CSV table of C-alpha atoms in Angstrom, one decimal:
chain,number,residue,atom,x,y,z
U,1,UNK,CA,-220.1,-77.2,3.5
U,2,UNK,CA,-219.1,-74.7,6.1
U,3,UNK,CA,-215.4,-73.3,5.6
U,4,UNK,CA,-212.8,-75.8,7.4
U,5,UNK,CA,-209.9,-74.2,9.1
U,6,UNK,CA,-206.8,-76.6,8.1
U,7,UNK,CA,-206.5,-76.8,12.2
U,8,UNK,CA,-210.0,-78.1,12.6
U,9,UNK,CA,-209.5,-80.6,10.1
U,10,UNK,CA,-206.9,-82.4,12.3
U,11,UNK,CA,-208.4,-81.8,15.3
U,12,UNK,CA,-211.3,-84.6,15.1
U,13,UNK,CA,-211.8,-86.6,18.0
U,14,UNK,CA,-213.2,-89.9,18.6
U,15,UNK,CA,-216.7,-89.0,19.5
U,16,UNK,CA,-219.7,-91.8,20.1
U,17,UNK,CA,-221.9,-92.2,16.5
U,18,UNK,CA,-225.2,-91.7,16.0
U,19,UNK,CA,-226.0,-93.5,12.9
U,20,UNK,CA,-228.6,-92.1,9.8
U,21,UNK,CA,-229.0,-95.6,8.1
U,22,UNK,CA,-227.2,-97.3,10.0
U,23,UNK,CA,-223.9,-98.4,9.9
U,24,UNK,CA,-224.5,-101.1,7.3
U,25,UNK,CA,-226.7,-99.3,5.7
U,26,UNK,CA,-224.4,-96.3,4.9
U,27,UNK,CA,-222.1,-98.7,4.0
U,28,UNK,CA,-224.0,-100.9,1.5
U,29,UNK,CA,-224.5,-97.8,0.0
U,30,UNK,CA,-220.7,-97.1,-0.5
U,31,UNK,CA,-220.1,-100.3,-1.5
U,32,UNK,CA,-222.6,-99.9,-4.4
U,33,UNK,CA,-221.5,-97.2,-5.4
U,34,UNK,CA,-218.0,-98.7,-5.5
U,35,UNK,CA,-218.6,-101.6,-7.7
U,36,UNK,CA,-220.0,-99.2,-10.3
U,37,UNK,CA,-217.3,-96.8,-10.4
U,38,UNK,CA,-215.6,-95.7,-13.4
U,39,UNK,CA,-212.1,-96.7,-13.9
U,40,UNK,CA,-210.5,-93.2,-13.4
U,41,UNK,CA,-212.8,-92.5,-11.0
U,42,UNK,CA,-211.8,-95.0,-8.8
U,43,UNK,CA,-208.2,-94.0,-9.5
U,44,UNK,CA,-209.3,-90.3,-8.2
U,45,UNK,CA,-210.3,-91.6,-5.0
U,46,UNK,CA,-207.6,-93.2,-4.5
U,47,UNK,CA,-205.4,-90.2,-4.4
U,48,UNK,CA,-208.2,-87.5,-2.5
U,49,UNK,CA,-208.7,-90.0,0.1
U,50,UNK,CA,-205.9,-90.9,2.9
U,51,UNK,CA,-204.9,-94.5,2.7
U,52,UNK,CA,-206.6,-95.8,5.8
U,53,UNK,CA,-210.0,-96.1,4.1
U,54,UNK,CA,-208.3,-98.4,0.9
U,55,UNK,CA,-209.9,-96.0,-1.5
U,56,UNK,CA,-212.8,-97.5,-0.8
U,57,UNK,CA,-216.6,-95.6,-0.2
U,58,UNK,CA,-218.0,-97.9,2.5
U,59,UNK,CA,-214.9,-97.1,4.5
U,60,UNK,CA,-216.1,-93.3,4.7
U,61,UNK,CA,-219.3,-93.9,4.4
U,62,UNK,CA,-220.7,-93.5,8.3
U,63,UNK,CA,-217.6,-90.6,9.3
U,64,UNK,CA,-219.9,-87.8,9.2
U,65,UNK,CA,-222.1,-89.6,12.0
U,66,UNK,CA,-218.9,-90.4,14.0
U,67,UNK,CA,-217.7,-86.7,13.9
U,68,UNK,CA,-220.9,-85.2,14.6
U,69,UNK,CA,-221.4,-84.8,18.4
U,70,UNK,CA,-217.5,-83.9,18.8
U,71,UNK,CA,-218.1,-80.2,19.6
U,72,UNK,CA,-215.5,-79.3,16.6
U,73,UNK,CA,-217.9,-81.0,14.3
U,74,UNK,CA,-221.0,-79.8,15.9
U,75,UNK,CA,-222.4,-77.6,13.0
U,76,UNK,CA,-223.2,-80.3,10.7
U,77,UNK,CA,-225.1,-82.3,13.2
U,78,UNK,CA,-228.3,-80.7,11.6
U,79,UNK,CA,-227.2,-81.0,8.1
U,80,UNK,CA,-228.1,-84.8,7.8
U,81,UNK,CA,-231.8,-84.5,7.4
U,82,UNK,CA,-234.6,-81.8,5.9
U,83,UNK,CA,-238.0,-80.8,7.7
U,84,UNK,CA,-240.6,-79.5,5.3
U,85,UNK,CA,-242.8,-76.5,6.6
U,86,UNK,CA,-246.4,-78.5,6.9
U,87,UNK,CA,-245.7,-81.7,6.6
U,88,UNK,CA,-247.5,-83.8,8.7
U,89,UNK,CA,-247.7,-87.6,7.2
U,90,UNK,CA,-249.9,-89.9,6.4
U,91,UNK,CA,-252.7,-86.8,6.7
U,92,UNK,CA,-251.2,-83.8,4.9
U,93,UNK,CA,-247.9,-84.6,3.2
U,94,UNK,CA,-246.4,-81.7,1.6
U,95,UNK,CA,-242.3,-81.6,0.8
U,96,UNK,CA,-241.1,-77.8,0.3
U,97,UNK,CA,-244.5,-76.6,-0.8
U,98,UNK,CA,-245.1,-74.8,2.2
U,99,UNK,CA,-241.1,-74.2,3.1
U,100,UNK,CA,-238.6,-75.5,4.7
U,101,UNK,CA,-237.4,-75.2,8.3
U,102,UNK,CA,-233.9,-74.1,8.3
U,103,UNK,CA,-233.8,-73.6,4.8
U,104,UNK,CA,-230.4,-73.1,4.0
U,105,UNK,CA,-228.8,-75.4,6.7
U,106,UNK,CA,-230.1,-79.5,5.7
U,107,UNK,CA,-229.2,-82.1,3.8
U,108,UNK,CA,-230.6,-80.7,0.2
U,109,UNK,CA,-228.2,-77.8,0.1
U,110,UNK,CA,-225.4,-79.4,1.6
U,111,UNK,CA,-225.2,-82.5,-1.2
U,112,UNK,CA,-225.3,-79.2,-3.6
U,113,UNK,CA,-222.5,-78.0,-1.7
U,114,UNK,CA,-220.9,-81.3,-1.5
U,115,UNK,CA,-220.7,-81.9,-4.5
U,116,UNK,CA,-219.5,-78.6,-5.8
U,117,UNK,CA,-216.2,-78.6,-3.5
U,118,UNK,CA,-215.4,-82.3,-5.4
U,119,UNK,CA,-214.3,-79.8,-8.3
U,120,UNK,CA,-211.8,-78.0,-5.8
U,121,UNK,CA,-208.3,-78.0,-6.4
U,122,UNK,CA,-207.4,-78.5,-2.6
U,123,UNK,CA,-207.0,-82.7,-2.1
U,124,UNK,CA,-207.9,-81.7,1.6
U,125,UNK,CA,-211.4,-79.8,0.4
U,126,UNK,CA,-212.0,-82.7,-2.0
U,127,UNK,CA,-211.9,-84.9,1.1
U,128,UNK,CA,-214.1,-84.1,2.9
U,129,UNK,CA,-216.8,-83.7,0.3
U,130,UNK,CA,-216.4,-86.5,-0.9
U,131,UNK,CA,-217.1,-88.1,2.6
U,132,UNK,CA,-220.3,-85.9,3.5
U,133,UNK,CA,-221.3,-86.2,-0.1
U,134,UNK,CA,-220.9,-90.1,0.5
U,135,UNK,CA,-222.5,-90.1,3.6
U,136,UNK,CA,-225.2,-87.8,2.8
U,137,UNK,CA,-226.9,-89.1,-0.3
U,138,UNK,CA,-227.4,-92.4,1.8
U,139,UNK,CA,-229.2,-90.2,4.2
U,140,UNK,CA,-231.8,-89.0,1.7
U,141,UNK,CA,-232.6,-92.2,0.9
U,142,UNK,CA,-233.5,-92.9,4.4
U,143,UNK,CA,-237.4,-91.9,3.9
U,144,UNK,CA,-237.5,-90.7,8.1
U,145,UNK,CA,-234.9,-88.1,7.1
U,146,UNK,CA,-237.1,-86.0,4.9
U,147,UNK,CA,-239.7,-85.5,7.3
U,148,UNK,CA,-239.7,-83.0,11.2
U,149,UNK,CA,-243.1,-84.7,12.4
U,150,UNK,CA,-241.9,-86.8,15.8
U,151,UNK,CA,-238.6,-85.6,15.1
U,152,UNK,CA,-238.4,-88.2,12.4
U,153,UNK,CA,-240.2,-90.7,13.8
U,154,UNK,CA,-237.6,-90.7,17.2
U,155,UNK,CA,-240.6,-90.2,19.3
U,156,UNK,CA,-242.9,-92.9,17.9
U,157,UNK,CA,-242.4,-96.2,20.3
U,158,UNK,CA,-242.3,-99.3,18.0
U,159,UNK,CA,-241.6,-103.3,18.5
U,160,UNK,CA,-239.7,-105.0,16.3
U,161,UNK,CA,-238.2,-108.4,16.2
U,162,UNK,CA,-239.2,-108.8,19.9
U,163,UNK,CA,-237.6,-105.5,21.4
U,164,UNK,CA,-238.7,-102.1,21.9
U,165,UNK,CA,-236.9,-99.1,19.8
U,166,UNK,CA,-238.2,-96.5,17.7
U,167,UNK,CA,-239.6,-95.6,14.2
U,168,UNK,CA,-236.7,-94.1,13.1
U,169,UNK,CA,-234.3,-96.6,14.8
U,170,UNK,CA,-236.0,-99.5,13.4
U,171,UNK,CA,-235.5,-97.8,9.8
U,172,UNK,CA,-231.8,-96.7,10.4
U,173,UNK,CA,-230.8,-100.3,11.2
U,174,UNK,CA,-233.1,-102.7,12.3
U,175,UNK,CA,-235.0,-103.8,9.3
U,176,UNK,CA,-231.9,-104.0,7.5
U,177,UNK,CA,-229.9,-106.1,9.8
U,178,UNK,CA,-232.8,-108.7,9.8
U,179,UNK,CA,-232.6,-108.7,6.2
U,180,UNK,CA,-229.0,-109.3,6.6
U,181,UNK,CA,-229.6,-112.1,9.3
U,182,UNK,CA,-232.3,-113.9,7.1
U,183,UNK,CA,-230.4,-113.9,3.7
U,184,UNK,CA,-230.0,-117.4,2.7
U,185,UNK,CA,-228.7,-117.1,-0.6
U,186,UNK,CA,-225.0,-115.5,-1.4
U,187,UNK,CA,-223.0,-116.2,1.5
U,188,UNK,CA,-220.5,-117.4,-1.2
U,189,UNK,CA,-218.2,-115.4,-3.5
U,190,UNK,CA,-219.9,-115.6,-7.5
U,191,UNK,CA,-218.4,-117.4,-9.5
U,192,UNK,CA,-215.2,-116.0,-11.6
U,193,UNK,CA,-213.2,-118.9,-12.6
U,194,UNK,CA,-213.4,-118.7,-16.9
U,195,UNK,CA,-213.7,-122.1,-16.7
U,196,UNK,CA,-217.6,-122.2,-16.0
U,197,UNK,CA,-219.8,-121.9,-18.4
U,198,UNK,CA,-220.8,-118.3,-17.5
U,199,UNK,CA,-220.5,-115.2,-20.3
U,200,UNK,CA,-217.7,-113.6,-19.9
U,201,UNK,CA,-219.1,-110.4,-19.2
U,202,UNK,CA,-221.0,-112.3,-16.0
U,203,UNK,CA,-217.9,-113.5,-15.1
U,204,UNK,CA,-216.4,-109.9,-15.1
U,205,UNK,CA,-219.1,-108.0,-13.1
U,206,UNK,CA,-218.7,-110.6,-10.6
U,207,UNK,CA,-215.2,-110.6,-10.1
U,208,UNK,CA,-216.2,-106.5,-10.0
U,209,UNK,CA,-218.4,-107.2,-7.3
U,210,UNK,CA,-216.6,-109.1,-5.7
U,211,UNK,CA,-213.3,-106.7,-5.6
U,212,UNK,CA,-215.5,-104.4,-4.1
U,213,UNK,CA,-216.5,-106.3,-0.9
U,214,UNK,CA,-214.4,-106.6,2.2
U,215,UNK,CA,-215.8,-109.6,4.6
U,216,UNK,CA,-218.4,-107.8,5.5
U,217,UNK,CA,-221.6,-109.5,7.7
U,218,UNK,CA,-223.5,-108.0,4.6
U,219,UNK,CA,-221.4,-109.3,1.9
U,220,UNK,CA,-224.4,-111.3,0.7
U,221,UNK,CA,-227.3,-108.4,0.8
U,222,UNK,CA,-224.7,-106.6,-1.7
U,223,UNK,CA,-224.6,-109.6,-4.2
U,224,UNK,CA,-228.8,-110.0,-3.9
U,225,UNK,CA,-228.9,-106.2,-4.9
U,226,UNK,CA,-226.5,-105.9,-7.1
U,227,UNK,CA,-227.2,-109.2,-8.8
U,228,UNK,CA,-230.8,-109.8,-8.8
U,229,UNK,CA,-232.2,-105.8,-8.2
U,230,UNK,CA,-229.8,-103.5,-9.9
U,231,UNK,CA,-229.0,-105.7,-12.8
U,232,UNK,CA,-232.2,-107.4,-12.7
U,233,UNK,CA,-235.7,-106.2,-11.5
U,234,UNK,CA,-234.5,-102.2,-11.8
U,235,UNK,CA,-232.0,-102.4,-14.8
U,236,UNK,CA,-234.5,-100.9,-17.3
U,237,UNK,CA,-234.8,-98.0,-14.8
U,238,UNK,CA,-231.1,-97.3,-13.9
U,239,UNK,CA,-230.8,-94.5,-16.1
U,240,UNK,CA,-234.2,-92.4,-14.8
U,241,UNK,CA,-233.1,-93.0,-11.2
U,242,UNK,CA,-230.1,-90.8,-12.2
U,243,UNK,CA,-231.4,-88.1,-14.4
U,244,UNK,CA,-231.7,-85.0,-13.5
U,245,UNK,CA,-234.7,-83.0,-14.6
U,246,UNK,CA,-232.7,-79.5,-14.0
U,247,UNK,CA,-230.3,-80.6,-16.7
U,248,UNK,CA,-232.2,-81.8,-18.7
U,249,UNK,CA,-234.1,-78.1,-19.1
U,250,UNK,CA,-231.2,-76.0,-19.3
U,251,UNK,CA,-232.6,-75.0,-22.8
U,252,UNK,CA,-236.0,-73.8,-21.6
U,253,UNK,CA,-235.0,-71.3,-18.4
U,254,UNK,CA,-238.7,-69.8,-18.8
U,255,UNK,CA,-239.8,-73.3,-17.8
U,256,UNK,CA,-237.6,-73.6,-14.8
U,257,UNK,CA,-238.8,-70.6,-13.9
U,258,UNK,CA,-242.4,-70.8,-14.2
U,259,UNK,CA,-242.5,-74.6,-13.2
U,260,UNK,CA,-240.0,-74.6,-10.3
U,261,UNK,CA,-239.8,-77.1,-7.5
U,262,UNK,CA,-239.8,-75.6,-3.8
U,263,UNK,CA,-236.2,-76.3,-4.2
U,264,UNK,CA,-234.4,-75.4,-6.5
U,265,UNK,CA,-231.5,-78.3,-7.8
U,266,UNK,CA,-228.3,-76.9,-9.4
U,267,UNK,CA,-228.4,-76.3,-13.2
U,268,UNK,CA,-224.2,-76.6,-13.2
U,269,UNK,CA,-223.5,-79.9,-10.9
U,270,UNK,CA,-224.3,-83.4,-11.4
U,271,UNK,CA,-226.7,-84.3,-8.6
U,272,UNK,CA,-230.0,-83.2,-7.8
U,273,UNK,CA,-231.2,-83.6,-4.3
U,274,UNK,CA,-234.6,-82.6,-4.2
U,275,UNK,CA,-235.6,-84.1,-7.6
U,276,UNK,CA,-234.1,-87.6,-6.0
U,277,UNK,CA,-235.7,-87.7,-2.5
U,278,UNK,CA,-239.4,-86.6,-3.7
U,279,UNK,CA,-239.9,-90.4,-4.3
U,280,UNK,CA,-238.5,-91.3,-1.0
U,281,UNK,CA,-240.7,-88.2,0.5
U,282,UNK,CA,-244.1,-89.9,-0.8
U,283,UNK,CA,-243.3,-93.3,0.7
U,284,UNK,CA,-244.1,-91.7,4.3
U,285,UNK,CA,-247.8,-91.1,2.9
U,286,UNK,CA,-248.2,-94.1,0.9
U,287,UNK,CA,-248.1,-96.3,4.2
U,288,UNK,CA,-244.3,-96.1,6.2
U,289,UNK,CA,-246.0,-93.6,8.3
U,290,UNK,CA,-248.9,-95.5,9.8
U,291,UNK,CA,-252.0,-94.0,10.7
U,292,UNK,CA,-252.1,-96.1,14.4
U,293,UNK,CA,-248.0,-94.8,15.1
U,294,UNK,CA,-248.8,-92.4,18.2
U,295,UNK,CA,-246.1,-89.9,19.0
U,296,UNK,CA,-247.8,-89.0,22.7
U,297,UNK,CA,-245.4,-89.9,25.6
U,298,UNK,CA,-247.4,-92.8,27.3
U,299,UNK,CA,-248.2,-94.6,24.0
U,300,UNK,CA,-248.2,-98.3,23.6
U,301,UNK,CA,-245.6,-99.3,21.0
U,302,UNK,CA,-246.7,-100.2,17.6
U,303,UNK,CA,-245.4,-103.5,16.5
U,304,UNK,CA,-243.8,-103.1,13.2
U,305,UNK,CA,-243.9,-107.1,12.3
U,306,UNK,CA,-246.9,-107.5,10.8
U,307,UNK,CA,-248.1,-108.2,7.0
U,308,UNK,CA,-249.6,-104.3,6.3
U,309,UNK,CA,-246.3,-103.0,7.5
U,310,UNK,CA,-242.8,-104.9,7.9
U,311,UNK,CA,-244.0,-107.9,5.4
U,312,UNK,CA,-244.9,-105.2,3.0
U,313,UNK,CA,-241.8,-103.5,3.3
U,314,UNK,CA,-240.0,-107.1,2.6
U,315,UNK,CA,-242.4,-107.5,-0.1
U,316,UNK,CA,-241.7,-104.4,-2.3
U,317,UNK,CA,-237.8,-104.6,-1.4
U,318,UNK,CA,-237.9,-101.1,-0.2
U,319,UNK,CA,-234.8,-101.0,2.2
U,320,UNK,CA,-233.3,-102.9,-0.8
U,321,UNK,CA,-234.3,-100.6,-3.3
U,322,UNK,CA,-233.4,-97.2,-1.2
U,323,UNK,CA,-230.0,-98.5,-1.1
U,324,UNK,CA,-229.6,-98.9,-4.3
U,325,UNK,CA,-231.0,-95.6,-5.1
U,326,UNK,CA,-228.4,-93.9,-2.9
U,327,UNK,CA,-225.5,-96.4,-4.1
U,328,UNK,CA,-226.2,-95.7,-7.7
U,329,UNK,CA,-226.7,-91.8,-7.7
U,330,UNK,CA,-223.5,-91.8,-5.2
U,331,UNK,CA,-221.4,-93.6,-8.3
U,332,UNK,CA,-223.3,-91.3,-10.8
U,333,UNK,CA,-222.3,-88.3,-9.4
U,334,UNK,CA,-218.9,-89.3,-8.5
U,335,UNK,CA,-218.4,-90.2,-12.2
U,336,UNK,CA,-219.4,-87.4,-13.3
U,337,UNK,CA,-217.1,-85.7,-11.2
U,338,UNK,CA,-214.0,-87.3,-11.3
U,339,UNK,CA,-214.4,-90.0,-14.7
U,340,UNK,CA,-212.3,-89.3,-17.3
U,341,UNK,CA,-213.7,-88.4,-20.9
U,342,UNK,CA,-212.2,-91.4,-22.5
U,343,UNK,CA,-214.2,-94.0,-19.6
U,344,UNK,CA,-217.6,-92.2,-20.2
U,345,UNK,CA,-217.3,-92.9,-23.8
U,346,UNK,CA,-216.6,-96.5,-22.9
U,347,UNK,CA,-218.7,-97.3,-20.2
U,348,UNK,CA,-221.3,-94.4,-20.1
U,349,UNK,CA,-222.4,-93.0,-16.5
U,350,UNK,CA,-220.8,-96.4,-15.0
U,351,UNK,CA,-219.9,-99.7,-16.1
U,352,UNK,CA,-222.4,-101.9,-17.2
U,353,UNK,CA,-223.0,-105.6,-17.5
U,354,UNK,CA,-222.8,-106.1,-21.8
């Protein structure tokens, strides 16, 4: 993160956002992350951040996109997304292999650099990390973020749910506010009253989950994830979605060395940005980027709404399972951070279901 002049950081103006995910999206993110937070790292927060956002990581979650196009603010406009040298998807997907443009000014170096100014001493430093860190590792889960061709997908003309938008419009927010519209199921607070006959510890992650959320429109799309994907389908992978292969070969530099990825993730911080999107990366190729999608100027737009594409998507749960990816490394990482020795002895990386 660029050096912030104590002036500058007062001076933010209301400016108009421009959403990554989009709004909901950034903030089901925080909101994950939230309900798994360690105890003392949610006791952290609480004193890095101001008290308008209720210690809470949805509430910071979309800032960086409302600061961005105030003039004071404009150097990190360009910071929220990574173009790899080459890649052209679905035909020739390559991620770092053949560089990077901008190489040290995107989002893989600034979540290093994020994350690294969490361990300041300055409450003002830790800040605003911990909002671009926030609001940044729900970007690189965005798969249209990790790619330049069509500038994202901005210039490929798409139909969705009856209007005209764009690729990477209809990923930012459209696909997960119909998922929001068309959720039938948990539009009531769980169950916490001990006098069902629910486990205990059931009983406990869902008055956690339910601390967490704030009367949100997408209130229930956090209990379906939380409840049915991250403690159900994906539980048994949890812990690989957070490792970090960098850490794991401290002991074997020669390997690092000889077996390096085009970029190259910390081997003293808890996150691991390149190592995390590569996944994300490979969705373009494996079929989000369409073969038909035509980025010319007087193209016909491709309806999204169809069975190869948007029913696909709903099939797989891959909106549902990106933001989970971001919510749970975002918790990981902050935990790490900011957990006390004591909670990770208890708990582990975050507080689990027993």
């Amino acid at each position: 993160m660029h050096l912030l002049s104590l002036a500058l950081l007062c001076a933010v103006q209301a400016t108009t956002p421009v959403w990554g995910w989009g709004e909901e999206g950034h903030k089901i993110t925080g909101t994950i992350a939230q309900i798994h937070l360690l105890p003392s790292a949610q006791q952290a927060i609480c004193k890095i951040l101001p008290s308008d956002f209720k210690c809470h990581l949805a509430n910071i979650a979309v800032w960086a996109d409302t600061v961005k196009r105030n003039p004071k603010w404009s150097w990190s406009s360009e910071l929220h997304y990574v173009n790899p040298e080459g890649d052209n998807p679905p035909e020739d997907c390559t991620y770092g292999e053949k560089g990077w443009k901008n190489p040290t000014e995107n989002i893989l170096p600034e979540i290093v650099n994020n994350t690294g100014h969490l361990f300041s001493k300055t409450i003002t430093t830790q800040d605003f990390a911990l909002r671009f860190l926030t609001h940044y590792l729900g970007d690189l889960h965005q798969p249209f973020h990790l790619t330049g061709r069509a500038r994202g997908g901005n210039r490929v003309r798409v139909r969705y749910q009856g209007k005209s938008t764009n690729l990477h419009s209809a990923w930012d927010g459209d696909l997960i506010r119909r998922r929001i519209r068309t959720l039938n199921n948990y539009t009531s607070p769980l169950p916490t009253a001990p006098t069902l006959p629910l486990p205990p510890p059931i009983l406990a992650w869902n008055k956690r989950i339910e601390a967490a959320l704030q009367g949100s429109n997408y209130d229930p799309l956090v209990r379906w994830v939380v409840s049915e994907g991250i403690h159900g389908w994906w539980a048994n992978e949890l812990e690989d979605w957070v490792k970090c292969p960098q850490l794991e070969l401290q002991d074997s530099p020669e390997q690092i060395v000889l077996n390096g990825p085009p970029f190259e993730d910390p081997p003293n911080l808890p996150v691991c940005p390149y190592a995390w999107s590569v996944a994300t990366h490979k969705l373009l190729c494996d079929f989000l980027w369409s073969p038909d999608f035509d980025e010319s100027d007087d193209s016909d737009p491709v309806e999204l709404e169809k069975p190869e594409y948007a029913g696909r998507i709903r099939e797989m749960k891959i909106v549902e399972k990106q933001l989970a990816l971001g919510g749970m490394r975002l918790a990981a990482v902050v935990n790490a951070v900011f957990g006390s020795e004591e909670d990770k002895l208890v708990f582990g990386t975050w507080p689990k279901v027993l």
